[in-house]
Structures are given as C-alpha cells and as structure tokens.
Amino acid sequence: MVFFFSSILHFLQTSRITRSDEDKDGSWDAWGAWSDCSRTCGGGASYSLRRCLNGRNCEGRNIRYKTCSSNDCPSDVGDFRAQQCSAYNDVKYQGHFYEWVPVYNDPTAPCALKCQALGKNLIVELAPKVLDGTRCNIESLDMCISGICQVCLWCKSNCDLCCQRLCCICTGNLHF
C-alpha cells in the first residue's frame, strides 16, 4: 500500500514539474519583418513582432522598435503633434468646431495628445496616445512609442551613418 501511494505521489510531483516546465518553456519564433515607418520624414518608429512557441511564457518581449525616416521634413509639413491636433478640426467637441493647436511639454502625460482650442482657454486631451514617433517634448529628441516616452540615445561623434539630431546608436537604429 505504501508503494502504491508513493507511486501516486511520484506521478503527481513529476506531472506538476513537467506542467510547470511546459508553462515556462516557450521559445520565440523568428522576428517578423519591420513595419512601415510611422512617419515619412522627421524621425519615426517602426516595429517588429515575434511569436511565442511551445508555451505561454516566453522570456523577453514580443515587440521591438527602431527609429526610421530620419530625413528632414519639408518646411510646409509642420510639426507632427500639430498635425495630429489639426486632424480634430472637423470633429465637433461639445457641440462646436474648433481649430486645435498642440499643447507641449506636459510633464504628467508627455505622450497624450493634448490640444488647445485656438483663441480659447480650452485645453482637451483628444487622444490618450499620440502616434508613434511623436516627440515627447518640443525640445527633446525622446519619442513616444505605444504611449510611453522612450529616452533616445545620442550617437557617438565618430559614428559614420548616424544623424546627430535624431536618436540612434552606432548601428544606425535605436532599439527599445
């Protein structure tokens, strides 16, 4: 009888360990292709995804980012945050149409789209997140990715292909 219970106990312990190992034994598939850049100029972000295989708990992240489209925008393009605010000019807010201009440098929510009605003392959060690649603050090169302000790294002065005014590392791209 003791042998029987000891066999059952061994089976349960082995099963539990095996199941636990299965839960954390996921391995990653290869990284997918990079997405289109969030901007065509002025510095944006691109992402790549990977899938967790053979389990539910892979170690690490399933998404990575890099900077892209670092070429200067034409002067008539305007500020990226301003473009996002002006997209709401044709949308009624509390029954009225407004011309929206960006509110910059909000330390509490640098990646929220806060805009002010032109000529009014009305500031509104029109979206909880700005588009990926939007600068966190007007004087900073840090950029918003998925609603979170990501700190950009500066290139070393001896790097060949890096543009000093945009965030990158010496491989040419910043990966978050």
PDB file of C-alpha atoms in Angstrom:
ATOM      1  CA  MET A   1       0.000   0.000   0.000  1.00  0.00           C
ATOM      2  CA  VAL A   2       2.860   2.375   0.847  1.00  0.00           C
ATOM      3  CA  PHE A   3       4.406   1.631  -2.539  1.00  0.00           C
ATOM      4  CA  PHE A   4       1.090   2.493  -4.235  1.00  0.00           C
ATOM      5  CA  PHE A   5       0.828   5.923  -2.517  1.00  0.00           C
ATOM      6  CA  SER A   6       4.490   6.634  -3.106  1.00  0.00           C
ATOM      7  CA  SER A   7       3.994   5.842  -6.813  1.00  0.00           C
ATOM      8  CA  ILE A   8       0.987   8.177  -6.985  1.00  0.00           C
ATOM      9  CA  LEU A   9       2.896  10.902  -5.133  1.00  0.00           C
ATOM     10  CA  HIS A  10       5.844  10.494  -7.514  1.00  0.00           C
ATOM     11  CA  PHE A  11       3.484  10.671 -10.512  1.00  0.00           C
ATOM     12  CA  LEU A  12       1.812  13.850  -9.194  1.00  0.00           C
ATOM     13  CA  GLN A  13       5.133  15.539  -8.443  1.00  0.00           C
ATOM     14  CA  THR A  14       6.534  14.586 -11.841  1.00  0.00           C
ATOM     15  CA  SER A  15       3.358  15.749 -13.578  1.00  0.00           C
ATOM     16  CA  ARG A  16       3.414  19.055 -11.722  1.00  0.00           C
ATOM     17  CA  ILE A  17       7.073  19.660 -12.586  1.00  0.00           C
ATOM     18  CA  THR A  18       6.521  18.743 -16.206  1.00  0.00           C
ATOM     19  CA  ARG A  19       3.494  21.007 -16.440  1.00  0.00           C
ATOM     20  CA  SER A  20       5.374  23.842 -14.752  1.00  0.00           C
ATOM     21  CA  ASP A  21       8.268  23.376 -17.166  1.00  0.00           C
ATOM     22  CA  GLU A  22       5.835  23.431 -20.092  1.00  0.00           C
ATOM     23  CA  ASP A  23       4.376  26.713 -18.850  1.00  0.00           C
ATOM     24  CA  LYS A  24       7.719  28.479 -18.907  1.00  0.00           C
ATOM     25  CA  ASP A  25       9.385  26.531 -21.692  1.00  0.00           C
ATOM     26  CA  GLY A  26       8.191  28.726 -24.542  1.00  0.00           C
ATOM     27  CA  SER A  27      10.667  29.615 -27.222  1.00  0.00           C
ATOM     28  CA  TRP A  28      10.460  32.519 -29.628  1.00  0.00           C
ATOM     29  CA  ASP A  29       9.772  32.321 -33.333  1.00  0.00           C
ATOM     30  CA  ALA A  30      11.974  34.473 -35.578  1.00  0.00           C
ATOM     31  CA  TRP A  31      11.399  38.229 -35.600  1.00  0.00           C
ATOM     32  CA  GLY A  32       8.939  39.326 -38.257  1.00  0.00           C
ATOM     33  CA  ALA A  33       9.503  41.985 -40.896  1.00  0.00           C
ATOM     34  CA  TRP A  34       9.742  45.619 -39.829  1.00  0.00           C
ATOM     35  CA  SER A  35       6.512  47.600 -40.131  1.00  0.00           C
ATOM     36  CA  ASP A  36       6.202  50.699 -42.259  1.00  0.00           C
ATOM     37  CA  CYS A  37       7.634  53.741 -40.514  1.00  0.00           C
ATOM     38  CA  SER A  38       5.112  55.785 -38.532  1.00  0.00           C
ATOM     39  CA  ARG A  39       6.333  58.868 -40.420  1.00  0.00           C
ATOM     40  CA  THR A  40       7.758  59.574 -43.846  1.00  0.00           C
ATOM     41  CA  CYS A  41      10.156  62.254 -42.551  1.00  0.00           C
ATOM     42  CA  GLY A  42      11.346  63.900 -39.359  1.00  0.00           C
ATOM     43  CA  GLY A  43      12.035  60.670 -37.477  1.00  0.00           C
ATOM     44  CA  GLY A  44       9.505  57.982 -36.721  1.00  0.00           C
ATOM     45  CA  ALA A  45       9.321  54.463 -35.368  1.00  0.00           C
ATOM     46  CA  SER A  46       8.993  51.022 -36.891  1.00  0.00           C
ATOM     47  CA  TYR A  47       8.284  47.775 -35.056  1.00  0.00           C
ATOM     48  CA  SER A  48       8.854  44.066 -35.484  1.00  0.00           C
ATOM     49  CA  LEU A  49       6.934  41.261 -33.754  1.00  0.00           C
ATOM     50  CA  ARG A  50       7.701  37.683 -32.808  1.00  0.00           C
ATOM     51  CA  ARG A  51       5.514  34.843 -31.577  1.00  0.00           C
ATOM     52  CA  CYS A  52       5.933  32.685 -28.500  1.00  0.00           C
ATOM     53  CA  LEU A  53       6.030  28.989 -29.440  1.00  0.00           C
ATOM     54  CA  ASN A  54       5.632  25.807 -27.363  1.00  0.00           C
ATOM     55  CA  GLY A  55       4.249  27.508 -24.315  1.00  0.00           C
ATOM     56  CA  ARG A  56       2.642  30.532 -22.839  1.00  0.00           C
ATOM     57  CA  ASN A  57       5.538  32.178 -21.029  1.00  0.00           C
ATOM     58  CA  CYS A  58       8.461  33.162 -23.191  1.00  0.00           C
ATOM     59  CA  GLU A  59      11.143  35.272 -21.573  1.00  0.00           C
ATOM     60  CA  GLY A  60      11.587  38.718 -23.099  1.00  0.00           C
ATOM     61  CA  ARG A  61       9.420  40.989 -25.225  1.00  0.00           C
ATOM     62  CA  ASN A  62       7.411  40.132 -28.316  1.00  0.00           C
ATOM     63  CA  ILE A  63       7.923  43.557 -29.908  1.00  0.00           C
ATOM     64  CA  ARG A  64      10.951  45.676 -30.733  1.00  0.00           C
ATOM     65  CA  TYR A  65      11.246  49.168 -32.168  1.00  0.00           C
ATOM     66  CA  LYS A  66      13.722  51.133 -34.228  1.00  0.00           C
ATOM     67  CA  THR A  67      13.901  54.696 -35.456  1.00  0.00           C
ATOM     68  CA  CYS A  68      13.306  55.378 -39.139  1.00  0.00           C
ATOM     69  CA  SER A  69      12.716  58.139 -41.712  1.00  0.00           C
ATOM     70  CA  SER A  70      15.277  60.463 -40.201  1.00  0.00           C
ATOM     71  CA  ASN A  71      15.365  62.732 -43.243  1.00  0.00           C
ATOM     72  CA  ASP A  72      14.192  66.322 -42.691  1.00  0.00           C
ATOM     73  CA  CYS A  73      10.568  67.126 -43.456  1.00  0.00           C
ATOM     74  CA  PRO A  74       9.803  69.853 -45.996  1.00  0.00           C
ATOM     75  CA  SER A  75       9.144  73.187 -44.277  1.00  0.00           C
ATOM     76  CA  ASP A  76       5.452  73.129 -45.257  1.00  0.00           C
ATOM     77  CA  VAL A  77       4.778  69.807 -43.477  1.00  0.00           C
ATOM     78  CA  GLY A  78       4.648  71.278 -39.979  1.00  0.00           C
ATOM     79  CA  ASP A  79       5.002  69.728 -36.568  1.00  0.00           C
ATOM     80  CA  PHE A  80       3.847  66.105 -36.134  1.00  0.00           C
ATOM     81  CA  ARG A  81       1.923  66.796 -32.912  1.00  0.00           C
ATOM     82  CA  ALA A  82       0.274  69.822 -34.578  1.00  0.00           C
ATOM     83  CA  GLN A  83      -0.809  67.594 -37.477  1.00  0.00           C
ATOM     84  CA  GLN A  84      -2.471  65.208 -35.024  1.00  0.00           C
ATOM     85  CA  CYS A  85      -4.314  68.054 -33.266  1.00  0.00           C
ATOM     86  CA  SER A  86      -5.492  69.581 -36.540  1.00  0.00           C
ATOM     87  CA  ALA A  87      -6.989  66.218 -37.539  1.00  0.00           C
ATOM     88  CA  TYR A  88      -9.719  67.011 -34.966  1.00  0.00           C
ATOM     89  CA  ASN A  89     -10.622  70.387 -36.538  1.00  0.00           C
ATOM     90  CA  ASP A  90     -13.516  68.733 -38.394  1.00  0.00           C
ATOM     91  CA  VAL A  91     -14.812  66.908 -35.317  1.00  0.00           C
ATOM     92  CA  LYS A  92     -17.345  68.576 -33.045  1.00  0.00           C
ATOM     93  CA  TYR A  93     -16.325  68.940 -29.416  1.00  0.00           C
ATOM     94  CA  GLN A  94     -19.187  69.729 -27.025  1.00  0.00           C
ATOM     95  CA  GLY A  95     -21.298  70.810 -29.991  1.00  0.00           C
ATOM     96  CA  HIS A  96     -18.729  73.186 -31.545  1.00  0.00           C
ATOM     97  CA  PHE A  97     -15.945  73.029 -34.094  1.00  0.00           C
ATOM     98  CA  TYR A  98     -12.553  74.329 -33.008  1.00  0.00           C
ATOM     99  CA  GLU A  99      -9.185  74.832 -34.595  1.00  0.00           C
ATOM    100  CA  TRP A 100      -6.824  72.811 -32.418  1.00  0.00           C
ATOM    101  CA  VAL A 101      -3.169  73.582 -31.691  1.00  0.00           C
ATOM    102  CA  PRO A 102      -0.819  71.321 -29.716  1.00  0.00           C
ATOM    103  CA  VAL A 103      -0.017  71.689 -26.042  1.00  0.00           C
ATOM    104  CA  TYR A 104       3.632  70.801 -25.476  1.00  0.00           C
ATOM    105  CA  ASN A 105       5.737  69.726 -22.521  1.00  0.00           C
ATOM    106  CA  ASP A 106       3.103  68.240 -20.227  1.00  0.00           C
ATOM    107  CA  PRO A 107       5.241  66.515 -17.577  1.00  0.00           C
ATOM    108  CA  THR A 108       2.329  64.378 -16.357  1.00  0.00           C
ATOM    109  CA  ALA A 109       1.411  62.904 -19.754  1.00  0.00           C
ATOM    110  CA  PRO A 110       4.012  63.692 -22.440  1.00  0.00           C
ATOM    111  CA  CYS A 111       2.570  61.088 -24.818  1.00  0.00           C
ATOM    112  CA  ALA A 112      -1.099  62.092 -24.594  1.00  0.00           C
ATOM    113  CA  LEU A 113      -2.491  64.260 -27.385  1.00  0.00           C
ATOM    114  CA  LYS A 114      -3.437  67.439 -25.558  1.00  0.00           C
ATOM    115  CA  CYS A 115      -4.605  70.305 -27.713  1.00  0.00           C
ATOM    116  CA  GLN A 116      -5.871  73.828 -27.124  1.00  0.00           C
ATOM    117  CA  ALA A 117      -8.733  75.449 -28.999  1.00  0.00           C
ATOM    118  CA  LEU A 118      -7.171  78.363 -30.870  1.00  0.00           C
ATOM    119  CA  GLY A 119      -8.040  81.659 -29.180  1.00  0.00           C
ATOM    120  CA  LYS A 120      -9.793  79.903 -26.289  1.00  0.00           C
ATOM    121  CA  ASN A 121      -8.774  78.872 -22.806  1.00  0.00           C
ATOM    122  CA  LEU A 122      -9.869  75.300 -23.579  1.00  0.00           C
ATOM    123  CA  ILE A 123      -7.301  72.501 -23.331  1.00  0.00           C
ATOM    124  CA  VAL A 124      -8.507  68.975 -24.058  1.00  0.00           C
ATOM    125  CA  GLU A 125      -6.924  65.529 -24.223  1.00  0.00           C
ATOM    126  CA  LEU A 126      -8.165  64.491 -27.656  1.00  0.00           C
ATOM    127  CA  ALA A 127      -6.405  61.105 -27.581  1.00  0.00           C
ATOM    128  CA  PRO A 128      -4.754  59.100 -24.780  1.00  0.00           C
ATOM    129  CA  LYS A 129      -1.724  58.427 -27.009  1.00  0.00           C
ATOM    130  CA  VAL A 130      -0.003  60.378 -29.761  1.00  0.00           C
ATOM    131  CA  LEU A 131       1.147  58.462 -32.830  1.00  0.00           C
ATOM    132  CA  ASP A 132       4.386  56.503 -32.519  1.00  0.00           C
ATOM    133  CA  GLY A 133       7.382  58.677 -33.337  1.00  0.00           C
ATOM    134  CA  THR A 134       5.920  61.878 -31.878  1.00  0.00           C
ATOM    135  CA  ARG A 135       8.426  63.777 -29.753  1.00  0.00           C
ATOM    136  CA  CYS A 136       7.674  63.655 -26.025  1.00  0.00           C
ATOM    137  CA  ASN A 137       8.593  67.313 -25.607  1.00  0.00           C
ATOM    138  CA  ILE A 138       9.317  70.062 -28.085  1.00  0.00           C
ATOM    139  CA  GLU A 139      12.965  70.488 -27.051  1.00  0.00           C
ATOM    140  CA  SER A 140      13.707  66.769 -26.703  1.00  0.00           C
ATOM    141  CA  LEU A 141      14.518  64.006 -29.156  1.00  0.00           C
ATOM    142  CA  ASP A 142      12.835  61.433 -26.909  1.00  0.00           C
ATOM    143  CA  MET A 143       9.863  59.901 -28.694  1.00  0.00           C
ATOM    144  CA  CYS A 144       6.557  58.330 -27.771  1.00  0.00           C
ATOM    145  CA  ILE A 145       6.156  54.628 -28.537  1.00  0.00           C
ATOM    146  CA  SER A 146       2.854  52.950 -27.621  1.00  0.00           C
ATOM    147  CA  GLY A 147       2.003  55.876 -25.348  1.00  0.00           C
ATOM    148  CA  ILE A 148       5.272  55.742 -23.380  1.00  0.00           C
ATOM    149  CA  CYS A 149       8.075  58.293 -23.638  1.00  0.00           C
ATOM    150  CA  GLN A 150      11.209  56.429 -24.696  1.00  0.00           C
ATOM    151  CA  VAL A 151      14.566  58.026 -23.987  1.00  0.00           C
ATOM    152  CA  CYS A 152      16.704  58.358 -27.095  1.00  0.00           C
ATOM    153  CA  LEU A 153      20.412  57.721 -27.106  1.00  0.00           C
ATOM    154  CA  TRP A 154      22.832  60.079 -28.808  1.00  0.00           C
ATOM    155  CA  CYS A 155      25.299  58.805 -31.359  1.00  0.00           C
ATOM    156  CA  LYS A 156      28.969  58.902 -30.608  1.00  0.00           C
ATOM    157  CA  SER A 157      30.693  61.598 -32.619  1.00  0.00           C
ATOM    158  CA  ASN A 158      32.760  59.047 -34.552  1.00  0.00           C
ATOM    159  CA  CYS A 159      29.793  57.147 -35.985  1.00  0.00           C
ATOM    160  CA  ASP A 160      29.534  57.376 -39.752  1.00  0.00           C
ATOM    161  CA  LEU A 161      25.892  56.906 -40.649  1.00  0.00           C
ATOM    162  CA  CYS A 162      24.123  58.345 -37.645  1.00  0.00           C
ATOM    163  CA  CYS A 163      22.392  61.666 -37.857  1.00  0.00           C
ATOM    164  CA  GLN A 164      23.343  63.548 -34.685  1.00  0.00           C
ATOM    165  CA  ARG A 165      19.986  65.289 -34.306  1.00  0.00           C
ATOM    166  CA  LEU A 166      17.957  62.062 -34.216  1.00  0.00           C
ATOM    167  CA  CYS A 167      18.114  59.248 -31.728  1.00  0.00           C
ATOM    168  CA  CYS A 168      20.148  56.276 -32.791  1.00  0.00           C
ATOM    169  CA  ILE A 169      23.049  54.136 -31.751  1.00  0.00           C
ATOM    170  CA  CYS A 170      26.059  53.344 -33.886  1.00  0.00           C
ATOM    171  CA  THR A 171      24.252  50.564 -35.725  1.00  0.00           C
ATOM    172  CA  GLY A 172      22.066  53.309 -37.156  1.00  0.00           C
ATOM    173  CA  ASN A 173      18.921  52.482 -35.233  1.00  0.00           C
ATOM    174  CA  LEU A 174      17.734  52.694 -31.671  1.00  0.00           C
ATOM    175  CA  HIS A 175      16.072  49.521 -30.408  1.00  0.00           C
ATOM    176  CA  PHE A 176      13.867  49.925 -27.338  1.00  0.00           C
TER     177      PHE A 176
END
